[in-house]
PDB file of C-alpha atoms in Angstrom:
ATOM      1  CA  VAL A   1       0.000   0.000   0.000  1.00 46.00           C
ATOM      2  CA  CYS A   2       1.457   3.371  -1.000  1.00 48.00           C
ATOM      3  CA  GLU A   3       0.495   6.778   0.359  1.00 51.00           C
ATOM      4  CA  ASN A   4       2.276  10.039  -0.471  1.00 50.00           C
ATOM      5  CA  LYS A   5       5.078   8.152  -2.259  1.00 54.00           C
ATOM      6  CA  LYS A   6       5.637   6.041   0.885  1.00 57.00           C
ATOM      7  CA  CYS A   7       5.120   2.310   0.404  1.00 59.00           C
ATOM      8  CA  SER A   8       4.694  -0.343   3.026  1.00 71.00           C
ATOM      9  CA  THR A   9       6.051  -3.869   3.044  1.00 79.00           C
ATOM     10  CA  LEU A  10       3.732  -6.600   1.815  1.00 82.00           C
ATOM     11  CA  LYS A  11       3.915 -10.137   3.199  1.00 87.00           C
ATOM     12  CA  ALA A  12       2.377 -13.334   1.880  1.00 86.00           C
ATOM     13  CA  THR A  13       2.538 -17.016   2.692  1.00 91.00           C
ATOM     14  CA  LEU A  14       3.084 -19.538  -0.078  1.00 90.00           C
ATOM     15  CA  TYR A  15       1.416 -22.920   0.459  1.00 91.00           C
ATOM     16  CA  ARG A  16       2.102 -26.215  -1.291  1.00 89.00           C
ATOM     17  CA  ASP A  17      -0.354 -29.068  -0.787  1.00 90.00           C
ATOM     18  CA  GLY A  18      -2.037 -27.133   2.029  1.00 90.00           C
ATOM     19  CA  LYS A  19       1.150 -26.631   4.043  1.00 94.00           C
ATOM     20  CA  LYS A  20       3.261 -23.516   4.436  1.00 95.00           C
ATOM     21  CA  ALA A  21       6.212 -23.616   2.041  1.00 94.00           C
ATOM     22  CA  ALA A  22       7.582 -20.068   2.281  1.00 93.00           C
ATOM     23  CA  THR A  23       7.055 -16.514   3.401  1.00 93.00           C
ATOM     24  CA  ILE A  24       7.315 -13.909   0.655  1.00 90.00           C
ATOM     25  CA  VAL A  25       8.179 -10.312   1.498  1.00 88.00           C
ATOM     26  CA  ASP A  26       7.886  -7.449  -0.974  1.00 85.00           C
ATOM     27  CA  HIS A  27       9.485  -4.317   0.433  1.00 81.00           C
ATOM     28  CA  ALA A  28       7.719  -2.271  -2.280  1.00 77.00           C
ATOM     29  CA  ASN A  29      10.932  -0.459  -3.151  1.00 80.00           C
ATOM     30  CA  GLY A  30      11.846  -2.144  -6.434  1.00 78.00           C
ATOM     31  CA  ASP A  31      14.164  -4.696  -4.838  1.00 82.00           C
ATOM     32  CA  PRO A  32      13.676  -8.396  -5.573  1.00 83.00           C
ATOM     33  CA  LEU A  33      11.206 -10.337  -3.464  1.00 84.00           C
ATOM     34  CA  GLU A  34      12.541 -11.796  -0.248  1.00 88.00           C
ATOM     35  CA  ILE A  35      11.590 -15.488  -0.142  1.00 90.00           C
ATOM     36  CA  VAL A  36      12.138 -17.401   3.093  1.00 93.00           C
ATOM     37  CA  PHE A  37      11.465 -21.113   2.628  1.00 94.00           C
ATOM     38  CA  VAL A  38      10.530 -23.309   5.581  1.00 96.00           C
ATOM     39  CA  ASN A  39      13.239 -25.751   4.469  1.00 96.00           C
ATOM     40  CA  ASP A  40      15.517 -26.645   1.539  1.00 95.00           C
ATOM     41  CA  PHE A  41      13.061 -29.246   0.238  1.00 96.00           C
ATOM     42  CA  GLU A  42      10.403 -26.575  -0.348  1.00 94.00           C
ATOM     43  CA  ARG A  43      12.911 -24.339  -2.129  1.00 91.00           C
ATOM     44  CA  ASP A  44      14.004 -27.256  -4.331  1.00 92.00           C
ATOM     45  CA  GLU A  45      10.361 -28.132  -5.110  1.00 93.00           C
ATOM     46  CA  LEU A  46       9.514 -24.581  -6.204  1.00 91.00           C
ATOM     47  CA  GLU A  47      12.694 -24.317  -8.274  1.00 89.00           C
ATOM     48  CA  ALA A  48      11.928 -27.641  -9.992  1.00 90.00           C
ATOM     49  CA  HIS A  49       8.352 -26.537 -10.705  1.00 88.00           C
ATOM     50  CA  VAL A  50       9.452 -23.193 -12.119  1.00 85.00           C
ATOM     51  CA  LEU A  51      12.164 -24.824 -14.237  1.00 83.00           C
ATOM     52  CA  ALA A  52       9.557 -27.222 -15.671  1.00 84.00           C
ATOM     53  CA  THR A  53       7.302 -24.309 -16.666  1.00 75.00           C
ATOM     54  CA  PRO A  54       7.698 -23.204 -20.318  1.00 69.00           C
ATOM     55  CA  GLY A  55      10.350 -20.484 -20.630  1.00 60.00           C
ATOM     56  CA  LYS A  56       8.321 -18.152 -22.866  1.00 54.00           C
ATOM     57  CA  VAL A  57       6.303 -17.129 -19.790  1.00 55.00           C
ATOM     58  CA  PHE A  58       9.463 -15.860 -18.146  1.00 52.00           C
ATOM     59  CA  GLU A  59      11.165 -13.870 -20.899  1.00 53.00           C
ATOM     60  CA  ASP A  60      12.090 -10.343 -19.905  1.00 51.00           C
ATOM     61  CA  GLU A  61      10.110  -7.793 -21.943  1.00 57.00           C
ATOM     62  CA  ASP A  62      13.221  -5.677 -22.546  1.00 57.00           C
ATOM     63  CA  GLU A  63      15.572  -8.555 -23.330  1.00 55.00           C
ATOM     64  CA  THR A  64      15.512 -11.491 -25.690  1.00 53.00           C
ATOM     65  CA  LEU A  65      17.265 -13.733 -23.172  1.00 56.00           C
ATOM     66  CA  PRO A  66      15.289 -15.792 -20.669  1.00 61.00           C
ATOM     67  CA  LEU A  67      15.276 -14.566 -17.080  1.00 65.00           C
ATOM     68  CA  PRO A  68      17.599 -16.257 -14.567  1.00 72.00           C
ATOM     69  CA  LEU A  69      15.995 -18.701 -12.109  1.00 72.00           C
ATOM     70  CA  SER A  70      15.579 -16.063  -9.373  1.00 74.00           C
ATOM     71  CA  GLY A  71      13.729 -13.793 -11.805  1.00 75.00           C
ATOM     72  CA  ARG A  72      11.602 -16.693 -13.029  1.00 79.00           C
ATOM     73  CA  ILE A  73      10.585 -17.496  -9.450  1.00 85.00           C
ATOM     74  CA  GLU A  74       9.578 -13.866  -8.903  1.00 83.00           C
ATOM     75  CA  VAL A  75       7.473 -13.854 -12.078  1.00 81.00           C
ATOM     76  CA  PHE A  76       5.884 -17.171 -11.067  1.00 84.00           C
ATOM     77  CA  ILE A  77       4.951 -15.810  -7.627  1.00 86.00           C
ATOM     78  CA  ASP A  78       3.736 -12.534  -9.140  1.00 82.00           C
ATOM     79  CA  ASN A  79       1.497 -14.523 -11.516  1.00 81.00           C
ATOM     80  CA  LEU A  80       0.101 -16.497  -8.556  1.00 83.00           C
ATOM     81  CA  VAL A  81      -0.692 -13.282  -6.688  1.00 81.00           C
ATOM     82  CA  THR A  82      -2.305 -11.725  -9.773  1.00 81.00           C
ATOM     83  CA  ARG A  83      -4.417 -14.810 -10.433  1.00 85.00           C
ATOM     84  CA  THR A  84      -5.538 -15.084  -6.805  1.00 86.00           C
ATOM     85  CA  THR A  85      -6.437 -11.398  -6.666  1.00 86.00           C
ATOM     86  CA  GLU A  86      -8.393 -11.553  -9.926  1.00 90.00           C
ATOM     87  CA  ILE A  87     -10.300 -14.686  -8.888  1.00 92.00           C
ATOM     88  CA  ASN A  88     -11.208 -13.115  -5.526  1.00 92.00           C
ATOM     89  CA  ASN A  89     -12.385  -9.949  -7.299  1.00 93.00           C
ATOM     90  CA  LEU A  90     -14.427 -11.977  -9.793  1.00 95.00           C
ATOM     91  CA  PHE A  91     -16.006 -13.960  -6.953  1.00 96.00           C
ATOM     92  CA  ARG A  92     -17.062 -10.730  -5.191  1.00 96.00           C
ATOM     93  CA  LYS A  93     -18.502  -9.326  -8.420  1.00 96.00           C
ATOM     94  CA  SER A  94     -20.312 -12.595  -9.158  1.00 96.00           C
ATOM     95  CA  ARG A  95     -22.289 -12.151  -5.941  1.00 96.00           C
ATOM     96  CA  ARG A  96     -23.838  -8.938  -7.359  1.00 96.00           C
ATOM     97  CA  ALA A  97     -24.502  -9.889 -10.999  1.00 96.00           C
ATOM     98  CA  ILE A  98     -24.631 -12.954 -13.215  1.00 96.00           C
ATOM     99  CA  TYR A  99     -21.174 -13.732 -14.615  1.00 96.00           C
ATOM    100  CA  PHE A 100     -20.799 -16.253 -17.416  1.00 95.00           C
ATOM    101  CA  ILE A 101     -18.440 -17.410 -20.162  1.00 93.00           C
ATOM    102  CA  HIS A 102     -19.227 -16.529 -23.782  1.00 91.00           C
ATOM    103  CA  GLU A 103     -16.900 -16.872 -26.795  1.00 89.00           C
ATOM    104  CA  GLY A 104     -13.801 -17.288 -24.633  1.00 89.00           C
ATOM    105  CA  LYS A 105     -14.491 -14.283 -22.403  1.00 91.00           C
ATOM    106  CA  ILE A 106     -16.021 -13.704 -19.013  1.00 93.00           C
ATOM    107  CA  LEU A 107     -19.019 -11.420 -19.311  1.00 93.00           C
ATOM    108  CA  SER A 108     -21.640 -10.160 -16.899  1.00 94.00           C
ATOM    109  CA  LYS A 109     -25.299  -9.337 -16.971  1.00 93.00           C
ATOM    110  CA  LYS A 110     -25.002  -6.141 -14.949  1.00 90.00           C
ATOM    111  CA  GLY A 111     -28.012  -5.188 -12.920  1.00 91.00           C
ATOM    112  CA  THR A 112     -29.151  -8.813 -12.710  1.00 95.00           C
ATOM    113  CA  PRO A 113     -28.519 -10.241  -9.247  1.00 96.00           C
ATOM    114  CA  PRO A 114     -27.571 -13.941  -9.334  1.00 96.00           C
ATOM    115  CA  THR A 115     -30.715 -15.217  -7.640  1.00 96.00           C
ATOM    116  CA  GLU A 116     -31.913 -18.751  -8.386  1.00 95.00           C
ATOM    117  CA  GLU A 117     -34.794 -17.303 -10.413  1.00 96.00           C
ATOM    118  CA  ASN A 118     -32.558 -14.994 -12.483  1.00 96.00           C
ATOM    119  CA  ILE A 119     -30.035 -17.773 -13.125  1.00 95.00           C
ATOM    120  CA  ALA A 120     -32.849 -20.115 -14.241  1.00 95.00           C
ATOM    121  CA  LEU A 121     -34.179 -17.459 -16.659  1.00 95.00           C
ATOM    122  CA  PHE A 122     -30.669 -16.786 -17.967  1.00 95.00           C
ATOM    123  CA  ARG A 123     -30.045 -20.513 -18.434  1.00 93.00           C
ATOM    124  CA  LYS A 124     -33.239 -20.870 -20.536  1.00 94.00           C
ATOM    125  CA  LYS A 125     -31.974 -18.217 -22.962  1.00 91.00           C
ATOM    126  CA  ASN A 126     -28.311 -19.281 -22.873  1.00 88.00           C
ATOM    127  CA  ARG A 127     -28.287 -23.050 -22.520  1.00 86.00           C
ATOM    128  CA  VAL A 128     -24.570 -23.547 -23.197  1.00 85.00           C
ATOM    129  CA  ALA A 129     -23.059 -20.574 -21.343  1.00 88.00           C
ATOM    130  CA  PRO A 130     -21.253 -21.678 -18.175  1.00 93.00           C
ATOM    131  CA  ILE A 131     -22.537 -19.537 -15.293  1.00 95.00           C
ATOM    132  CA  LEU A 132     -19.707 -18.611 -12.932  1.00 96.00           C
ATOM    133  CA  SER A 133     -22.071 -16.990 -10.428  1.00 96.00           C
ATOM    134  CA  GLU A 134     -23.169 -20.492  -9.434  1.00 96.00           C
ATOM    135  CA  ALA A 135     -19.854 -21.043  -7.610  1.00 96.00           C
ATOM    136  CA  LYS A 136     -20.479 -21.055  -3.857  1.00 96.00           C
ATOM    137  CA  THR A 137     -16.849 -20.492  -2.832  1.00 96.00           C
ATOM    138  CA  VAL A 138     -13.691 -18.931  -4.255  1.00 95.00           C
ATOM    139  CA  ALA A 139     -12.166 -22.422  -4.513  1.00 93.00           C
ATOM    140  CA  GLU A 140     -15.167 -23.651  -6.507  1.00 96.00           C
ATOM    141  CA  LEU A 141     -14.894 -20.645  -8.841  1.00 96.00           C
ATOM    142  CA  GLU A 142     -11.186 -21.355  -9.330  1.00 93.00           C
ATOM    143  CA  GLU A 143     -11.992 -24.976 -10.213  1.00 93.00           C
ATOM    144  CA  MET A 144     -14.616 -23.807 -12.717  1.00 94.00           C
ATOM    145  CA  LEU A 145     -12.183 -21.386 -14.362  1.00 93.00           C
ATOM    146  CA  ASP A 146      -9.496 -24.078 -14.614  1.00 90.00           C
ATOM    147  CA  TYR A 147     -11.995 -26.570 -16.039  1.00 91.00           C
ATOM    148  CA  TYR A 148     -13.274 -24.219 -18.742  1.00 90.00           C
ATOM    149  CA  TYR A 149      -9.798 -22.887 -19.570  1.00 87.00           C
ATOM    150  CA  LEU A 150      -8.363 -26.392 -20.030  1.00 86.00           C
ATOM    151  CA  ARG A 151     -11.270 -27.322 -22.317  1.00 86.00           C
ATOM    152  CA  GLY A 152     -10.829 -24.220 -24.481  1.00 86.00           C
ATOM    153  CA  TYR A 153     -13.972 -22.351 -23.391  1.00 86.00           C
ATOM    154  CA  LEU A 154     -11.947 -19.568 -21.810  1.00 85.00           C
ATOM    155  CA  SER A 155      -9.125 -17.748 -23.599  1.00 80.00           C
ATOM    156  CA  SER A 156      -7.275 -16.516 -20.501  1.00 71.00           C
ATOM    157  CA  ILE A 157      -7.128 -17.797 -16.966  1.00 61.00           C
ATOM    158  CA  THR A 158      -6.117 -14.439 -15.458  1.00 55.00           C
ATOM    159  CA  LYS A 159      -7.457 -11.650 -17.654  1.00 56.00           C
ATOM    160  CA  PHE A 160     -11.094 -10.997 -16.865  1.00 54.00           C
TER     161      PHE A 160
END
């Protein structure tokens, strides 16, 4: 959070399989993230996962060379944070209006609260459109997004 050009430190916990793997600290000053793993095994697991991820995701915009491992880990964590934030925001919005997938994009029917009656009426008119507002939890919404993305119904998993 920044106020009057003064930024505060942001902290997050990274979990793997439901257990704490690391603490991430962003000092909000342009320096690299500070990552404190609970043990070497967790560090090795994250490094192996990041190394197995296609390199195109991690290319520096200003350079043609791939980022070093430390930079790739930062981008990976930044992508996780972005995705989590966007899914949480979408979940909040989907409580106020009907959100659905159409032609690879997430759209909303603004001004239409996602009541059972409104969803039933929407479903009659749009039989094939997946209705994201039916998710009862953030985790369920995330599962829906993954499902539709992997099957080609959704063009992006983070841009909505």
